[in-house]
Amino acid sequence: MRLLPLDRSVLDARATILRPDELVTVDDATEGAEAVLVFGEEIAAVGSVDECRARAASLGRPDPEVRRLPGTLLPGFVDPHAHPLMYGQMMTWVDCGPERASTIPAIVALLREAAENTPAGRPIRGYGYEHRNLAEKRHPRKEELDAVADDREVYLMNASGHGGVVNSFTLRRNGVTRDTPDPDGGVFFRDEHGELTGELSDAACNILTGVTGVKVGRHGPNFHLEDEPEEHARQLAAAQEKFLAAGVTAIGDAQVTRREFDMYLRLDEAGRLKTRVHMYLLSHLLDQALEMGLHGAFGTTRLAFAGIKFYADGTLGGWTAYFPDGYVGDPCRTGQLYHDPKDYAALIGKAHEAGLQTATHAQSPDAIAMVLDAIEDAQQRNPRPDARHRIEHCGLPSPEQIERMAALGVHPVNQPQHYYNWGEGVTDAVGTPGERFNPLGEFQAAGVPVTLSSDAPVAEPNPLEAIQTAVTRTTRRGHRLGGDDLLIDVRSAVAAHTIAGARVLGRERDLGSITPGKRADFVLLDENPLTCDPSRIAGIGVLETWIDGEVAR
């Protein structure tokens, strides 16, 4: 048994022994235990019921409550890459995903129904379409969205979150014409005659944020659409309930601007922040962060600043990830890099020298190479052991790049649900190399840590679905790409969504496993993912989610 050397100042805390049907601790030192002693907000002992009872007695609690838990107890899931406010906001939009609409007319019908029930002048916004999932195999056009409304904004966001399609009114209102140049880091798409199609990506989405809205320039896709502060607070509160319902107790917000920062502070001050949130400020705020003295992670156990988020390229789902030789599915598209490599290296070097962790979105081999070159250069100039720089998504690294990640101590943060939802689309886009999309088994074989997340709202915050996909590599359509060397086993997948997530957030000392001394954050499942049929893991029910020794949901 392992014991917690408790501070005597907490000895007025309540002691409870949790006795689940099965216990998965994600800690080799406590694996095989049958019970957990929770003392206040922390784990005081892990072992047999008798050992936990003896420890409670040594703490002045000779008769602790023993609570039977029907199900399997695990550490709370950690989702180190998500966008909670964006997710909460999109819960108020129209779901145009593949389960609701498989054709463009079906999408238009959903949006028109919403328009009929929305007060005049208010925008109509939908989300979730992926053009390869549509019968037409193309993006909708502005003329088709004009049929929804021609007197107010209509915006249909791509499932990737990196852009979408707008109606003609939105382009006119913002003075965008066929002669308008593309902004740095974004595209207004045109047809073969040079006419605007209505599709826009990344920095071009700045037109949707209004005069006073958040502007991020070429530093990332702009999904920071404003609502009233009270509405944003409601959206964020609703989103965290979804995370809790899935057993997620800690989150990394992978793109924080003043909009998200303000909302987290409001929710925390009101005592309504239930999940643990770790904020990654978008790189357009790097200089301001350094001016404020943010030279390292800091915060409380519920709300913390963790690092800086960067973008190297776009998204595979929207065909804006950088492939300079063009996409197999559309040779005229090459995607883009957000920064000149020298400019990007300077940004990474500045953050690294200040002691900050960086997290960079990069999907294509060229973009991943740019990230690794910048990190290597920063480490050579200012060596920092265990800097834990991250590559977000890291969809198609070469085997040689994976070896470089191992040598540099880089942590890729993957989203198997991207593979689950549209894995086939990657091979449609880039050909045979796309079969290696999300090569988790190759990471593991090279000694690179495997870390899983959702990227909500690009996918639902559902760790069990991510774990199942990491183990089976089976898509929503029942396909499987690549060989067995890309798989990981279920125990590794569970660890990748718990202790590995805690590690990339810098919280492995108090989160991510059922270990004495850590916070009492748990998820109770109605079946053990380690022993059930791997194809059924996503269907396991979440019975309870605990944070700080209390049931949060």
CSV table of N, CA and C in Angstrom, one decimal, residues 126-198:
chain,number,residue,atom,x,y,z
A,126,GLY,N,-24.4,27.6,-38.7
A,126,GLY,CA,-24.4,26.1,-38.6
A,126,GLY,C,-23.0,25.6,-38.5
A,127,TYR,N,-22.8,24.3,-38.2
A,127,TYR,CA,-21.5,23.7,-38.1
A,127,TYR,C,-21.6,22.2,-38.4
A,128,GLY,N,-20.4,21.7,-38.6
A,128,GLY,CA,-20.3,20.2,-38.6
A,128,GLY,C,-20.2,19.6,-40.0
A,129,TYR,N,-20.4,20.4,-41.1
A,129,TYR,CA,-20.4,19.7,-42.4
A,129,TYR,C,-18.9,19.4,-42.8
A,130,GLU,N,-18.7,18.3,-43.5
A,130,GLU,CA,-17.4,18.0,-44.1
A,130,GLU,C,-17.7,17.6,-45.6
A,131,HIS,N,-17.1,18.3,-46.5
A,131,HIS,CA,-17.6,18.2,-47.9
A,131,HIS,C,-17.5,16.8,-48.4
A,132,ARG,N,-16.5,16.0,-48.0
A,132,ARG,CA,-16.4,14.7,-48.5
A,132,ARG,C,-17.5,13.7,-48.0
A,133,ASN,N,-18.2,14.2,-46.9
A,133,ASN,CA,-19.3,13.4,-46.4
A,133,ASN,C,-20.6,13.7,-47.1
A,134,LEU,N,-20.6,14.7,-47.9
A,134,LEU,CA,-21.8,15.1,-48.7
A,134,LEU,C,-21.9,14.4,-50.0
A,135,ALA,N,-23.2,14.2,-50.4
A,135,ALA,CA,-23.4,13.5,-51.7
A,135,ALA,C,-22.7,14.2,-52.8
A,136,GLU,N,-22.7,15.5,-52.8
A,136,GLU,CA,-22.1,16.3,-53.8
A,136,GLU,C,-20.6,16.3,-53.8
A,137,LYS,N,-20.0,15.9,-52.7
A,137,LYS,CA,-18.5,15.9,-52.6
A,137,LYS,C,-17.9,17.2,-52.8
A,138,ARG,N,-18.5,18.3,-52.4
A,138,ARG,CA,-18.0,19.7,-52.6
A,138,ARG,C,-18.5,20.5,-51.4
A,139,HIS,N,-17.9,21.7,-51.3
A,139,HIS,CA,-18.4,22.7,-50.4
A,139,HIS,C,-19.6,23.4,-50.9
A,140,PRO,N,-20.6,23.7,-50.0
A,140,PRO,CA,-21.7,24.6,-50.5
A,140,PRO,C,-21.1,25.9,-51.0
A,141,ARG,N,-21.9,26.6,-51.8
A,141,ARG,CA,-21.6,27.9,-52.4
A,141,ARG,C,-22.4,29.0,-51.8
A,142,LYS,N,-22.0,30.2,-51.9
A,142,LYS,CA,-22.7,31.4,-51.3
A,142,LYS,C,-24.1,31.5,-51.8
A,143,GLU,N,-24.3,31.1,-53.1
A,143,GLU,CA,-25.6,31.2,-53.7
A,143,GLU,C,-26.6,30.3,-53.0
A,144,GLU,N,-26.1,29.1,-52.6
A,144,GLU,CA,-27.0,28.2,-51.9
A,144,GLU,C,-27.3,28.7,-50.5
A,145,LEU,N,-26.4,29.3,-49.8
A,145,LEU,CA,-26.7,29.9,-48.5
A,145,LEU,C,-27.5,31.2,-48.7
A,146,ASP,N,-27.5,31.8,-49.8
A,146,ASP,CA,-28.4,33.0,-50.1
A,146,ASP,C,-29.9,32.5,-50.0
A,147,ALA,N,-30.2,31.3,-50.2
A,147,ALA,CA,-31.5,30.8,-50.1
A,147,ALA,C,-32.0,30.6,-48.7
A,148,VAL,N,-31.0,30.7,-47.7
A,148,VAL,CA,-31.4,30.7,-46.3
A,148,VAL,C,-31.8,32.1,-45.9
A,149,ALA,N,-31.0,33.1,-46.2
A,149,ALA,CA,-31.3,34.5,-45.9
A,149,ALA,C,-30.4,35.4,-46.8
A,150,ASP,N,-30.9,36.5,-47.3
A,150,ASP,CA,-30.1,37.4,-48.0
A,150,ASP,C,-30.0,38.8,-47.4
A,151,ASP,N,-30.5,38.9,-46.1
A,151,ASP,CA,-30.5,40.1,-45.4
A,151,ASP,C,-29.8,40.1,-44.1
A,152,ARG,N,-29.1,39.0,-43.9
A,152,ARG,CA,-28.3,38.9,-42.6
A,152,ARG,C,-27.2,37.8,-42.8
A,153,GLU,N,-26.3,37.8,-41.9
A,153,GLU,CA,-25.2,36.8,-42.0
A,153,GLU,C,-25.7,35.4,-41.9
A,154,VAL,N,-25.2,34.6,-42.8
A,154,VAL,CA,-25.3,33.1,-42.8
A,154,VAL,C,-23.9,32.5,-42.8
A,155,TYR,N,-23.6,31.7,-41.9
A,155,TYR,CA,-22.2,31.1,-41.8
A,155,TYR,C,-22.3,29.7,-41.5
A,156,LEU,N,-21.8,28.8,-42.4
A,156,LEU,CA,-21.7,27.4,-42.2
A,156,LEU,C,-20.3,27.0,-41.9
A,157,MET,N,-19.9,26.7,-40.7
A,157,MET,CA,-18.6,26.3,-40.3
A,157,MET,C,-18.2,24.9,-40.7
A,158,ASN,N,-17.1,24.7,-41.3
A,158,ASN,CA,-16.6,23.4,-41.6
A,158,ASN,C,-16.3,22.6,-40.3
A,159,ALA,N,-16.4,21.3,-40.4
A,159,ALA,CA,-16.2,20.5,-39.2
A,159,ALA,C,-14.8,20.7,-38.6
A,160,SER,N,-13.8,21.2,-39.4
A,160,SER,CA,-12.5,21.4,-38.9
A,160,SER,C,-12.4,22.6,-38.0
A,161,GLY,N,-13.4,23.6,-38.1
A,161,GLY,CA,-13.3,24.8,-37.4
A,161,GLY,C,-12.4,25.8,-38.0
A,162,HIS,N,-11.7,25.5,-39.1
A,162,HIS,CA,-10.8,26.4,-39.8
A,162,HIS,C,-11.4,27.2,-40.9
A,163,GLY,N,-12.7,27.3,-40.9
A,163,GLY,CA,-13.3,28.1,-42.0
A,163,GLY,C,-14.7,27.5,-42.3
A,164,GLY,N,-15.2,27.9,-43.5
A,164,GLY,CA,-16.5,27.4,-43.9
A,164,GLY,C,-17.0,28.2,-45.1
A,165,VAL,N,-18.3,28.5,-45.1
A,165,VAL,CA,-18.9,29.1,-46.2
A,165,VAL,C,-19.9,30.2,-45.7
A,166,VAL,N,-19.9,31.4,-46.3
A,166,VAL,CA,-20.8,32.5,-46.0
A,166,VAL,C,-21.7,32.8,-47.2
A,167,ASN,N,-22.8,33.5,-46.9
A,167,ASN,CA,-23.7,34.0,-47.9
A,167,ASN,C,-23.2,35.3,-48.6
A,168,SER,N,-23.8,35.7,-49.6
A,168,SER,CA,-23.4,36.9,-50.3
A,168,SER,C,-23.5,38.1,-49.4
A,169,PHE,N,-24.5,38.2,-48.6
A,169,PHE,CA,-24.7,39.4,-47.7
A,169,PHE,C,-23.5,39.6,-46.8
A,170,THR,N,-22.9,38.5,-46.3
A,170,THR,CA,-21.7,38.6,-45.4
A,170,THR,C,-20.6,39.2,-46.2
A,171,LEU,N,-20.4,38.7,-47.4
A,171,LEU,CA,-19.2,39.3,-48.2
A,171,LEU,C,-19.5,40.8,-48.5
A,172,ARG,N,-20.7,41.1,-48.9
A,172,ARG,CA,-21.0,42.5,-49.2
A,172,ARG,C,-20.8,43.4,-48.0
A,173,ARG,N,-21.3,43.0,-46.9
A,173,ARG,CA,-21.3,43.8,-45.7
A,173,ARG,C,-19.8,44.1,-45.3
A,174,ASN,N,-18.9,43.2,-45.6
A,174,ASN,CA,-17.5,43.4,-45.3
A,174,ASN,C,-16.7,43.9,-46.4
A,175,GLY,N,-17.3,44.3,-47.5
A,175,GLY,CA,-16.6,44.8,-48.6
A,175,GLY,C,-15.7,43.9,-49.3
A,176,VAL,N,-16.0,42.6,-49.3
A,176,VAL,CA,-15.1,41.6,-49.9
A,176,VAL,C,-15.6,41.3,-51.3
A,177,THR,N,-14.8,41.6,-52.3
A,177,THR,CA,-15.1,41.4,-53.7
A,177,THR,C,-14.1,40.4,-54.4
A,178,ARG,N,-14.3,40.1,-55.6
A,178,ARG,CA,-13.4,39.3,-56.3
A,178,ARG,C,-12.0,39.8,-56.4
A,179,ASP,N,-11.9,41.2,-56.2
A,179,ASP,CA,-10.6,41.8,-56.3
A,179,ASP,C,-9.9,42.0,-54.9
A,180,THR,N,-10.6,41.6,-53.8
A,180,THR,CA,-10.1,41.7,-52.5
A,180,THR,C,-8.9,40.7,-52.3
A,181,PRO,N,-7.7,41.1,-51.9
A,181,PRO,CA,-6.6,40.2,-51.8
A,181,PRO,C,-6.8,39.3,-50.6
A,182,ASP,N,-6.3,38.1,-50.6
A,182,ASP,CA,-6.4,37.2,-49.5
A,182,ASP,C,-5.6,37.8,-48.3
A,183,PRO,N,-6.1,37.7,-47.1
A,183,PRO,CA,-5.3,38.1,-46.0
A,183,PRO,C,-4.1,37.2,-45.7
A,184,ASP,N,-3.1,37.7,-45.0
A,184,ASP,CA,-2.0,36.8,-44.6
A,184,ASP,C,-2.6,35.7,-43.7
A,185,GLY,N,-2.3,34.4,-44.0
A,185,GLY,CA,-2.8,33.3,-43.2
A,185,GLY,C,-4.3,32.9,-43.5
A,186,GLY,N,-4.9,33.4,-44.6
A,186,GLY,CA,-6.2,33.0,-44.9
A,186,GLY,C,-6.5,33.1,-46.4
A,187,VAL,N,-7.7,32.6,-46.8
A,187,VAL,CA,-8.1,32.6,-48.2
A,187,VAL,C,-9.6,32.9,-48.4
A,188,PHE,N,-9.9,33.7,-49.3
A,188,PHE,CA,-11.2,33.9,-49.9
A,188,PHE,C,-11.2,33.0,-51.2
A,189,PHE,N,-11.9,31.9,-51.2
A,189,PHE,CA,-11.8,31.0,-52.3
A,189,PHE,C,-12.6,31.5,-53.5
A,190,ARG,N,-12.1,31.2,-54.7
A,190,ARG,CA,-12.7,31.6,-55.9
A,190,ARG,C,-12.8,30.5,-56.9
A,191,ASP,N,-13.7,30.6,-57.8
A,191,ASP,CA,-13.9,29.5,-58.8
A,191,ASP,C,-13.0,29.7,-60.0
A,192,GLU,N,-13.1,28.9,-61.0
A,192,GLU,CA,-12.2,29.0,-62.1
A,192,GLU,C,-12.3,30.3,-62.9
A,193,HIS,N,-13.4,31.1,-62.7
A,193,HIS,CA,-13.6,32.4,-63.3
A,193,HIS,C,-13.1,33.5,-62.4
A,194,GLY,N,-12.6,33.2,-61.2
A,194,GLY,CA,-12.2,34.2,-60.3
A,194,GLY,C,-13.3,34.8,-59.4
A,195,GLU,N,-14.5,34.2,-59.5
A,195,GLU,CA,-15.6,34.7,-58.7
A,195,GLU,C,-15.5,34.1,-57.3
A,196,LEU,N,-15.9,34.8,-56.3
A,196,LEU,CA,-16.0,34.3,-54.9
A,196,LEU,C,-17.0,33.2,-54.8
A,197,THR,N,-16.6,32.1,-54.2
A,197,THR,CA,-17.5,31.0,-54.0
A,197,THR,C,-18.3,31.1,-52.6
A,198,GLY,N,-17.8,31.9,-51.7
A,198,GLY,CA,-18.3,32.0,-50.4
A,198,GLY,C,-17.5,31.2,-49.4
